[in-house]
CSV table of C-alpha atoms and ligand atoms in Angstrom, one decimal:
chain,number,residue,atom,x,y,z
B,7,UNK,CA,139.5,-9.3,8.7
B,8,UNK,CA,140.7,-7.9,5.3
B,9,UNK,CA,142.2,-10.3,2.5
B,10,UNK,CA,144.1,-9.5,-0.6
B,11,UNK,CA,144.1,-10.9,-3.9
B,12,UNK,CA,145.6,-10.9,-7.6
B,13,UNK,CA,144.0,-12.6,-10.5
B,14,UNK,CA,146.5,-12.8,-12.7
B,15,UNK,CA,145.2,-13.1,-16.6
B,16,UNK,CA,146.7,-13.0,-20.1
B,17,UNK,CA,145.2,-10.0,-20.8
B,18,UNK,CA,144.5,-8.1,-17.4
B,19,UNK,CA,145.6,-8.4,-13.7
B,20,UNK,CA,143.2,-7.6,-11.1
B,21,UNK,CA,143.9,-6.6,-7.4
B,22,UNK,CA,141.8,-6.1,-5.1
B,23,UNK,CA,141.0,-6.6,-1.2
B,24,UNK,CA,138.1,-8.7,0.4
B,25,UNK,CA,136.9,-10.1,3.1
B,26,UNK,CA,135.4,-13.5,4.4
B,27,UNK,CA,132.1,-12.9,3.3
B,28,UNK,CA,133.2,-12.7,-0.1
B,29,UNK,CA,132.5,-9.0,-0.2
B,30,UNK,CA,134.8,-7.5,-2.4
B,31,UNK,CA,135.9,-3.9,-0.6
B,32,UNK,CA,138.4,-2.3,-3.6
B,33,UNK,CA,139.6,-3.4,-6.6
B,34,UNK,CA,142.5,-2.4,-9.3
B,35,UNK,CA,142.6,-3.7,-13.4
B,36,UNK,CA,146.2,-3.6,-14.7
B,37,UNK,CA,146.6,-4.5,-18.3
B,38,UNK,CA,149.1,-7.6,-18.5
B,39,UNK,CA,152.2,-6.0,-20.4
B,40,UNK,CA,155.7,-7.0,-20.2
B,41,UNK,CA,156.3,-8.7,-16.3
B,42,UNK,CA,158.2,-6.3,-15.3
B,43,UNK,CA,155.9,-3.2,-15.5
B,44,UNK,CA,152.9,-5.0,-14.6
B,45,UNK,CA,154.4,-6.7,-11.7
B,46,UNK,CA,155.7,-3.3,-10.6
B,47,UNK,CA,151.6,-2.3,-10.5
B,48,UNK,CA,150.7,-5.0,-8.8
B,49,UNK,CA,153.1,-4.2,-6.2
B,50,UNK,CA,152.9,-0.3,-6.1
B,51,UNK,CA,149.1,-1.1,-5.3
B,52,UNK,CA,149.8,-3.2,-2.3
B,53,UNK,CA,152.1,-1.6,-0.6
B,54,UNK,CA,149.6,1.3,-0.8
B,55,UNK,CA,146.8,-1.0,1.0
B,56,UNK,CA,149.6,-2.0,3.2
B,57,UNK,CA,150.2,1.7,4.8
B,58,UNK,CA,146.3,1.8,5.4
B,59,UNK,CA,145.3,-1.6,6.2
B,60,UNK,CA,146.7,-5.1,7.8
B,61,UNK,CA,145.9,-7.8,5.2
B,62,UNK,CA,145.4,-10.9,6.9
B,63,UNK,CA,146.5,-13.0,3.8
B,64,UNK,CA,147.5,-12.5,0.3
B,65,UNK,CA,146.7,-15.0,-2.7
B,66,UNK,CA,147.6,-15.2,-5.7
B,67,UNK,CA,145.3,-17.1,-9.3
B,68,UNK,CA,147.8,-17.1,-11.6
B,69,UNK,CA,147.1,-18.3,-15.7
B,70,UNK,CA,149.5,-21.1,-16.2
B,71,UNK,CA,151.0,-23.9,-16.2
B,72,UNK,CA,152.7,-23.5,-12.7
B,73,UNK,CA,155.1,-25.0,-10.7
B,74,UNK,CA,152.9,-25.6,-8.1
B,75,UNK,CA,155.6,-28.2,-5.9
B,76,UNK,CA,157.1,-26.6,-3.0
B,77,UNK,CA,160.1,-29.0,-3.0
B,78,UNK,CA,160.5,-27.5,-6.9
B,79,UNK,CA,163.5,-25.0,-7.5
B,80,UNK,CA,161.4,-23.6,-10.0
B,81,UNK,CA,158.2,-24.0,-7.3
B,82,UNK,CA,156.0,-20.4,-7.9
B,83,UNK,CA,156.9,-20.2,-11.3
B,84,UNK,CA,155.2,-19.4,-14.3
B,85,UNK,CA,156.4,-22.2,-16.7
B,86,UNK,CA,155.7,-23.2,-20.5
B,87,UNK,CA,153.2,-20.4,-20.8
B,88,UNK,CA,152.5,-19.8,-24.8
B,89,UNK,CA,152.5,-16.0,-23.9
B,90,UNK,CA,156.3,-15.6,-24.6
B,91,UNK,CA,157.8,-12.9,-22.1
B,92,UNK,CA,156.0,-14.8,-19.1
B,93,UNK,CA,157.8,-17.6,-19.5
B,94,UNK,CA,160.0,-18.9,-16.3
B,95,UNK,CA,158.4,-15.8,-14.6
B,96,UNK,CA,158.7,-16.3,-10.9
B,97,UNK,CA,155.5,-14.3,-10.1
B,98,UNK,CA,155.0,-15.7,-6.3
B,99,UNK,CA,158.8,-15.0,-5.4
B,100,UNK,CA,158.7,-11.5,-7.3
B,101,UNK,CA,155.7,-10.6,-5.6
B,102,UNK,CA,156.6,-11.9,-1.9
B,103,UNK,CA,160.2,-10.3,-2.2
B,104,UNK,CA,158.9,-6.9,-3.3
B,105,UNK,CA,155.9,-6.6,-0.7
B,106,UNK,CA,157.6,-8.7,2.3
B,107,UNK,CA,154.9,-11.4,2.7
B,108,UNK,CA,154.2,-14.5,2.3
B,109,UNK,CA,151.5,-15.2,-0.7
B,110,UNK,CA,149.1,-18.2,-1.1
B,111,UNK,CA,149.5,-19.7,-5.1
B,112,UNK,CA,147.6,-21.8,-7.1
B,113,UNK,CA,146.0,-21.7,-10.9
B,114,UNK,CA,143.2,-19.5,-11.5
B,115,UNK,CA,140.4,-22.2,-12.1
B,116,UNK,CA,142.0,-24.3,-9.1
B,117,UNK,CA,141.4,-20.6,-7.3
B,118,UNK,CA,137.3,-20.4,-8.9
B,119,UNK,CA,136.9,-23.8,-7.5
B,120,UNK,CA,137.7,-22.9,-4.1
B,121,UNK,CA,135.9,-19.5,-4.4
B,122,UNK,CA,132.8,-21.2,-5.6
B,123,UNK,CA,133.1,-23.8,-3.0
B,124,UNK,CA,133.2,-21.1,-0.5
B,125,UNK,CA,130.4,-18.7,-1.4
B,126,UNK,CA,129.2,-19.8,-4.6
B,127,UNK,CA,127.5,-22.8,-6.7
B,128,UNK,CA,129.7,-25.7,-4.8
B,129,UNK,CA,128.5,-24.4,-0.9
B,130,UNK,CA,128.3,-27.6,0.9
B,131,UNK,CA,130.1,-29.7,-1.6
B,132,UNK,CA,133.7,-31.4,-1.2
B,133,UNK,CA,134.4,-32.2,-4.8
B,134,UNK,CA,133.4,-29.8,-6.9
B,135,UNK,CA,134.8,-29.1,-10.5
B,136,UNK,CA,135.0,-25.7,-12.1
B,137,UNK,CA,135.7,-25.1,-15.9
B,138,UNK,CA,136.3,-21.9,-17.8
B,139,UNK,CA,135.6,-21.8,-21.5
B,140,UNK,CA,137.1,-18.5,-22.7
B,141,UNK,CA,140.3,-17.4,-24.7
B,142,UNK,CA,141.5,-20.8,-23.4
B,143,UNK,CA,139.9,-23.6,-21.7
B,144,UNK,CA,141.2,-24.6,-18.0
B,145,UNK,CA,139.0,-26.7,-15.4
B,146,UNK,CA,140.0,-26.8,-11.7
B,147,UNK,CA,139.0,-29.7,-8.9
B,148,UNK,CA,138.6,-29.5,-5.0
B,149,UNK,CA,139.2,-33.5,-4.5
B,150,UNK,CA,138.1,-34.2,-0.9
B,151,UNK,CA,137.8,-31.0,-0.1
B,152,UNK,CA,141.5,-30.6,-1.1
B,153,UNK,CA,142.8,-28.5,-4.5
B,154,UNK,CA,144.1,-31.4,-6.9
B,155,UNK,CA,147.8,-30.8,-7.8
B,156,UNK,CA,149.5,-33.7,-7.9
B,157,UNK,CA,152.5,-34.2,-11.0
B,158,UNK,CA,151.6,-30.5,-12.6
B,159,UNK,CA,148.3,-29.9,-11.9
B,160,UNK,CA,144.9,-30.5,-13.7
B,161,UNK,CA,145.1,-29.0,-17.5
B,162,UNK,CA,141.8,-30.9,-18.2
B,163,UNK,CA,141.4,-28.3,-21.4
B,164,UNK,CA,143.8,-30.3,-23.3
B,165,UNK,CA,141.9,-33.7,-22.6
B,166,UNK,CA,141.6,-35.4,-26.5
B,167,UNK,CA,138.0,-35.3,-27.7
B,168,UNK,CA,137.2,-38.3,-30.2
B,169,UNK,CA,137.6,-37.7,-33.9
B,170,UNK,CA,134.3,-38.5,-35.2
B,171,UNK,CA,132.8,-35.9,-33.3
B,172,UNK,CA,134.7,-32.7,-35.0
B,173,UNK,CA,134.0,-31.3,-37.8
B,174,UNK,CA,135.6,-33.3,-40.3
B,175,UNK,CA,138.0,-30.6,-41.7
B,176,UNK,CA,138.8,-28.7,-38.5
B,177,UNK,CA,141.3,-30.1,-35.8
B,178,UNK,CA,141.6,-27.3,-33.6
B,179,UNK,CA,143.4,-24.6,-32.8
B,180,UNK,CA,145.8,-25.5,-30.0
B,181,UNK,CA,149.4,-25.8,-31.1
B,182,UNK,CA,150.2,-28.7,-29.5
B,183,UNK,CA,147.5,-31.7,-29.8
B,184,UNK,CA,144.7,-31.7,-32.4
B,185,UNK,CA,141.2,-32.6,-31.5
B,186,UNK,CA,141.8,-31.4,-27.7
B,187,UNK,CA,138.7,-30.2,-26.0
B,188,UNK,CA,140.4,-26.3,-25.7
B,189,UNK,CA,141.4,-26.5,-29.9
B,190,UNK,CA,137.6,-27.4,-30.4
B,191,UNK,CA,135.7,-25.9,-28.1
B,192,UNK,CA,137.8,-22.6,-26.7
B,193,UNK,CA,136.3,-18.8,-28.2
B,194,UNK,CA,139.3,-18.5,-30.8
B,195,UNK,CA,138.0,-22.0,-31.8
B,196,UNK,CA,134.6,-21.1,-32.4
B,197,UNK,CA,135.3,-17.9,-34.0
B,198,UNK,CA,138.4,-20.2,-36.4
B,199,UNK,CA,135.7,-22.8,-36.8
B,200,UNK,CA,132.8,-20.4,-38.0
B,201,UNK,CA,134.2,-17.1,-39.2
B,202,UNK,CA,132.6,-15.1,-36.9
B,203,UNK,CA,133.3,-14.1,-33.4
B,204,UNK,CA,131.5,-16.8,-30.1
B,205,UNK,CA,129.1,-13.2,-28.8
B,206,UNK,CA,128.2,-12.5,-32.8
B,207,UNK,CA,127.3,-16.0,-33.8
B,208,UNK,CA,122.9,-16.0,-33.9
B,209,UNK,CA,121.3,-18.2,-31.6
B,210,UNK,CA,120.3,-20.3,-34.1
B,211,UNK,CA,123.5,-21.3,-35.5
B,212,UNK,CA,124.7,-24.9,-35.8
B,213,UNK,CA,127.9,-23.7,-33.9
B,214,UNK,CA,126.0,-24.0,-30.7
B,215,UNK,CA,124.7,-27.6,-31.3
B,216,UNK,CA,128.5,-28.7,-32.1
B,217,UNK,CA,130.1,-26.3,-29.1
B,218,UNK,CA,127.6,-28.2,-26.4
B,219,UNK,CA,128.4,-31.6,-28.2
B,220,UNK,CA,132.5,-30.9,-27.3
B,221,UNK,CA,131.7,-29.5,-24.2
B,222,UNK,CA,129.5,-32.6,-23.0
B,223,UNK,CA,132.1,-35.2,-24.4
B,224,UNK,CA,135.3,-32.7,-22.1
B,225,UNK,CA,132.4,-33.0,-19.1
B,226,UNK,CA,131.3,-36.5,-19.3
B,227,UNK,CA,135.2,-38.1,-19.2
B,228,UNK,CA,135.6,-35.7,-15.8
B,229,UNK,CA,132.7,-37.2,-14.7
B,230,UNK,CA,134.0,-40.3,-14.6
B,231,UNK,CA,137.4,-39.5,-13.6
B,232,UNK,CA,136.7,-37.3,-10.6
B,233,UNK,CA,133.2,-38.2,-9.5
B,234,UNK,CA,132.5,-34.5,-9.0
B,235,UNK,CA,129.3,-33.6,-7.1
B,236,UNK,CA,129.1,-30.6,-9.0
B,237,UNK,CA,130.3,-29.2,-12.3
B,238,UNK,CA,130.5,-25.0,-12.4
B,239,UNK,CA,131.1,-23.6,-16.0
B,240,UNK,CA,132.5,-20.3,-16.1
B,241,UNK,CA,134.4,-17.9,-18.6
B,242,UNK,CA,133.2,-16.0,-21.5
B,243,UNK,CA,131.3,-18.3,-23.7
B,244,UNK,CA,129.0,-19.9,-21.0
B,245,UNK,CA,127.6,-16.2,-21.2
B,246,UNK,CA,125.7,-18.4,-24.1
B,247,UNK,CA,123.4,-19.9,-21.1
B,248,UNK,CA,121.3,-21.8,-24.3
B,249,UNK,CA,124.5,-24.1,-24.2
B,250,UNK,CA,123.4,-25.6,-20.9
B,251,UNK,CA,120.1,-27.3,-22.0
B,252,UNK,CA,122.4,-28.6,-24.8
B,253,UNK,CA,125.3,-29.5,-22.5
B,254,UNK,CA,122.8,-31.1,-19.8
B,255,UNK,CA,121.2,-33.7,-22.6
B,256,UNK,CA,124.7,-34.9,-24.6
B,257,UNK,CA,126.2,-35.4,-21.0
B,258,UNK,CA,123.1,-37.5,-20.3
B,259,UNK,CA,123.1,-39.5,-24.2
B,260,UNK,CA,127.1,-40.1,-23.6
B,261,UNK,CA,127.1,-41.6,-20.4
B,262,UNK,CA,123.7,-43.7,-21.7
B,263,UNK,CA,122.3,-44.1,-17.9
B,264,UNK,CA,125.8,-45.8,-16.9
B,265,UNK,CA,126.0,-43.5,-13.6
B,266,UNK,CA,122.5,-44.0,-12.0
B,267,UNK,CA,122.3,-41.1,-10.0
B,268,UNK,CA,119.7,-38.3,-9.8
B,269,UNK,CA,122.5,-35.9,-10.1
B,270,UNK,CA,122.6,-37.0,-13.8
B,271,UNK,CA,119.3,-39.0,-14.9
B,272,UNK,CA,116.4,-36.5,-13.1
B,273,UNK,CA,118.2,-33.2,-12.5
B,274,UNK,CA,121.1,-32.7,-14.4
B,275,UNK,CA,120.3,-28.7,-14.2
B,276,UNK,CA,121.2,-28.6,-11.0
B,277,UNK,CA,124.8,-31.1,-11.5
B,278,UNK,CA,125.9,-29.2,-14.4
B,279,UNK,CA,125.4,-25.2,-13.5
B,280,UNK,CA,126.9,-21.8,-14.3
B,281,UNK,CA,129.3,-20.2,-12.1
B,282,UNK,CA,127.9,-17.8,-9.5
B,283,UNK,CA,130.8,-15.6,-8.6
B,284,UNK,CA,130.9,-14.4,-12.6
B,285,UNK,CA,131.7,-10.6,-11.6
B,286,UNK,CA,134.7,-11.0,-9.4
B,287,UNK,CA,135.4,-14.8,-9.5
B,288,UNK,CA,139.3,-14.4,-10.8
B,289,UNK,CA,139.4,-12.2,-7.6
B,290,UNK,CA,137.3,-13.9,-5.3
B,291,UNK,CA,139.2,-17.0,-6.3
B,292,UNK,CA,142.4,-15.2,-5.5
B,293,UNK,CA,141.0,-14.2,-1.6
B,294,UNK,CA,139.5,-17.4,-1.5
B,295,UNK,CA,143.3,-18.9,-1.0
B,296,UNK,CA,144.1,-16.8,1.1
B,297,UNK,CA,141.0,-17.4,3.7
B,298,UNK,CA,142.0,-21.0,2.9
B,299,UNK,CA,146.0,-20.7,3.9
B,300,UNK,CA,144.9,-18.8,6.5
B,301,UNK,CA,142.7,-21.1,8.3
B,302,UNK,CA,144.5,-24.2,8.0
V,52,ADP,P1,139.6,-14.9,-20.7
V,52,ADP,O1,139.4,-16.3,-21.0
V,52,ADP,O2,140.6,-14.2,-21.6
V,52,ADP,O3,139.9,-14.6,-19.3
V,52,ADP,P2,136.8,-14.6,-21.2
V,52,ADP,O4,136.4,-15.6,-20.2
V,52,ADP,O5,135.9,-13.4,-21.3
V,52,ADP,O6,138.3,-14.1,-21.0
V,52,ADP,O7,136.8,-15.3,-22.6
V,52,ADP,C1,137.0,-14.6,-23.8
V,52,ADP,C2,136.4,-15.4,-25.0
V,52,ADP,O8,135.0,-15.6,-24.7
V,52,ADP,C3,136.6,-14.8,-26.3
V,52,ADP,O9,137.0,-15.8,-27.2
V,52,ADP,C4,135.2,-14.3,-26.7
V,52,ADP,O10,134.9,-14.5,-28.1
V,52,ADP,C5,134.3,-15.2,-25.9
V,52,ADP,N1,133.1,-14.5,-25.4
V,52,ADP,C6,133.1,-13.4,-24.6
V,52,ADP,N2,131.8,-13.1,-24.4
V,52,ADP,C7,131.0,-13.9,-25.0
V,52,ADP,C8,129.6,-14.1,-25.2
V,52,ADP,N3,128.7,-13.3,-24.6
V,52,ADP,N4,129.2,-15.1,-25.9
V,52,ADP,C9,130.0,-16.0,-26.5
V,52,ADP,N5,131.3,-15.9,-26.4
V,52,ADP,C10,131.8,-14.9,-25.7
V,53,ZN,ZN1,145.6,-28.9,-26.6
């Protein structure tokens, strides 16, 4: 049984075929230029696996936001995306049309959450959250065992942090709200906060004090949205893993044993964990839906 995905990323689009292990069997990186000539990659790729193999499924992780509604006439499009020439891309349609299939769509950390559900940090669990903290900040949730769409779908990056917590001078860098958890907390944020670059910044720095301080504040409200039974945190910056003792004890001051459970009060390390599918997650994630599609 043999699975294709596509990760689909701001800067890079990685293909690749898997199976239901999780074992990732080949893979392709194609730098994200204009759509056209990168969607002409992805495509030229496939149809090469295609005359060699019979893919059982084909799923797609896409960056967003998405139209993610089937009944939408815009449903498998790439929307309001600040990356200018993917905007109103219809990736899914382009893609099926061109290779004759029917692909399985969702939003990349929607996709990690599954994959991690499946064979990584959230085996066993039905509501997990996962959360990247890179160039951006996007979190994904398996509700009931379920990926949560609903009206858009979650864009928990933008959730508003409060103002007494930022630095006083700095709002953020995201265009569209100040004091959002991405503005603060994202790796252009650190590096526009600081001067220096998230991997340069010494280990010492008061950066990482303030960066597990937004981070915990983003965490905690999820917490007591969803009710997760476990929180994965992927994506460059949680390389840092000296954020997660941080993260672990303002999660545990902000909620101020509210949530009695020994998820949070006794062993927080094991509620609040870093991803373990780091080397092929956007890929993994991507097979993940379609092993999922394909099952149901
Ligand atoms: P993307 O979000 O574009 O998919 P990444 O998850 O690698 O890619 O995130 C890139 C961001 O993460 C950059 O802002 C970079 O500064 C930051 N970053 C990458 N590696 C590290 C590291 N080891 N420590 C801290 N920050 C890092
Ligand atoms: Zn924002």
């Amino acid at each position: 049984m043999l699975y294709g995905g596509i990760e689909a990323g701001g800067t890079k689009f990685v293909c690749g075929i898997g199976n239901p292990q999780g074992e990732v069997l080949d893979k392709l990186v194609i730098p994200t230029t204009a759509p056209k000539e990168t969607l002409s990659k992805v495509v030229e790729y496939f149809m090469q696996v295609q005359s060699e193999h019979s893919l059982n499924g084909l799923g797609l992780a896409s960056f967003g936001p998405l139209d993610l509604n089937p009944h939408s006439d815009t449903y498998g499009f790439i929307t309001s995306t600040p990356k200018q020439k993917w905007q109103h891309v219809n990736i899914k349609g382009e893609l099926e049309k061109a290779l004759n299939c029917e692909i399985y769509f969702d939003t990349d950390v929607n996709a990690a959450a599954l994959a991690e559900h499946r064979w990584g940090a959230g085996i066993d669990k039905n509501n997990v959250v996962y959360i990247t903290v890179g160039t951006g900040i996007g979190g994904g949730a398996l509700v009931n065992g379920q990926l949560l769409h609903g009206l858009l779908h979650p864009e928990m990056g933008h959730m508003r942090l409060g103002e007494n917590n930022a630095k006083s001078d700095f709002a953020g860098v995201c265009p569209f709200h100040k004091n959002c958890l991405e503005g603060l907390a994202s790796g252009p944020a650190i590096e526009a906060q600081w001067g220096i670059p998230a991997e340069k910044l010494p280990d010492d720095h008061p950066a990482w004090e303030m960066e597990a301080k937004y981070l915990a504040e983003g965490i905690a409200n999820i917490i007591l949205i969803l009710s997760p039974e476990i929180i994965i945190l992927g994506g460059g910056v949680m390389r840092q893993r000296k954020l997660f003792p941080k993260i672990h004890k303002h999660v545990q001051a902000l909620l101020n044993n509210y949530i009695q459970k020994p998820e949070i009060v006794e062993n927080i390390e094991d509620y609040i964990v870093p991803a373990k599918l780091d080397k092929h997650a956007g890929l993994l994630g991507a097979i993940a839906l379609a092993l999922n599609e394909g099952e149901s």
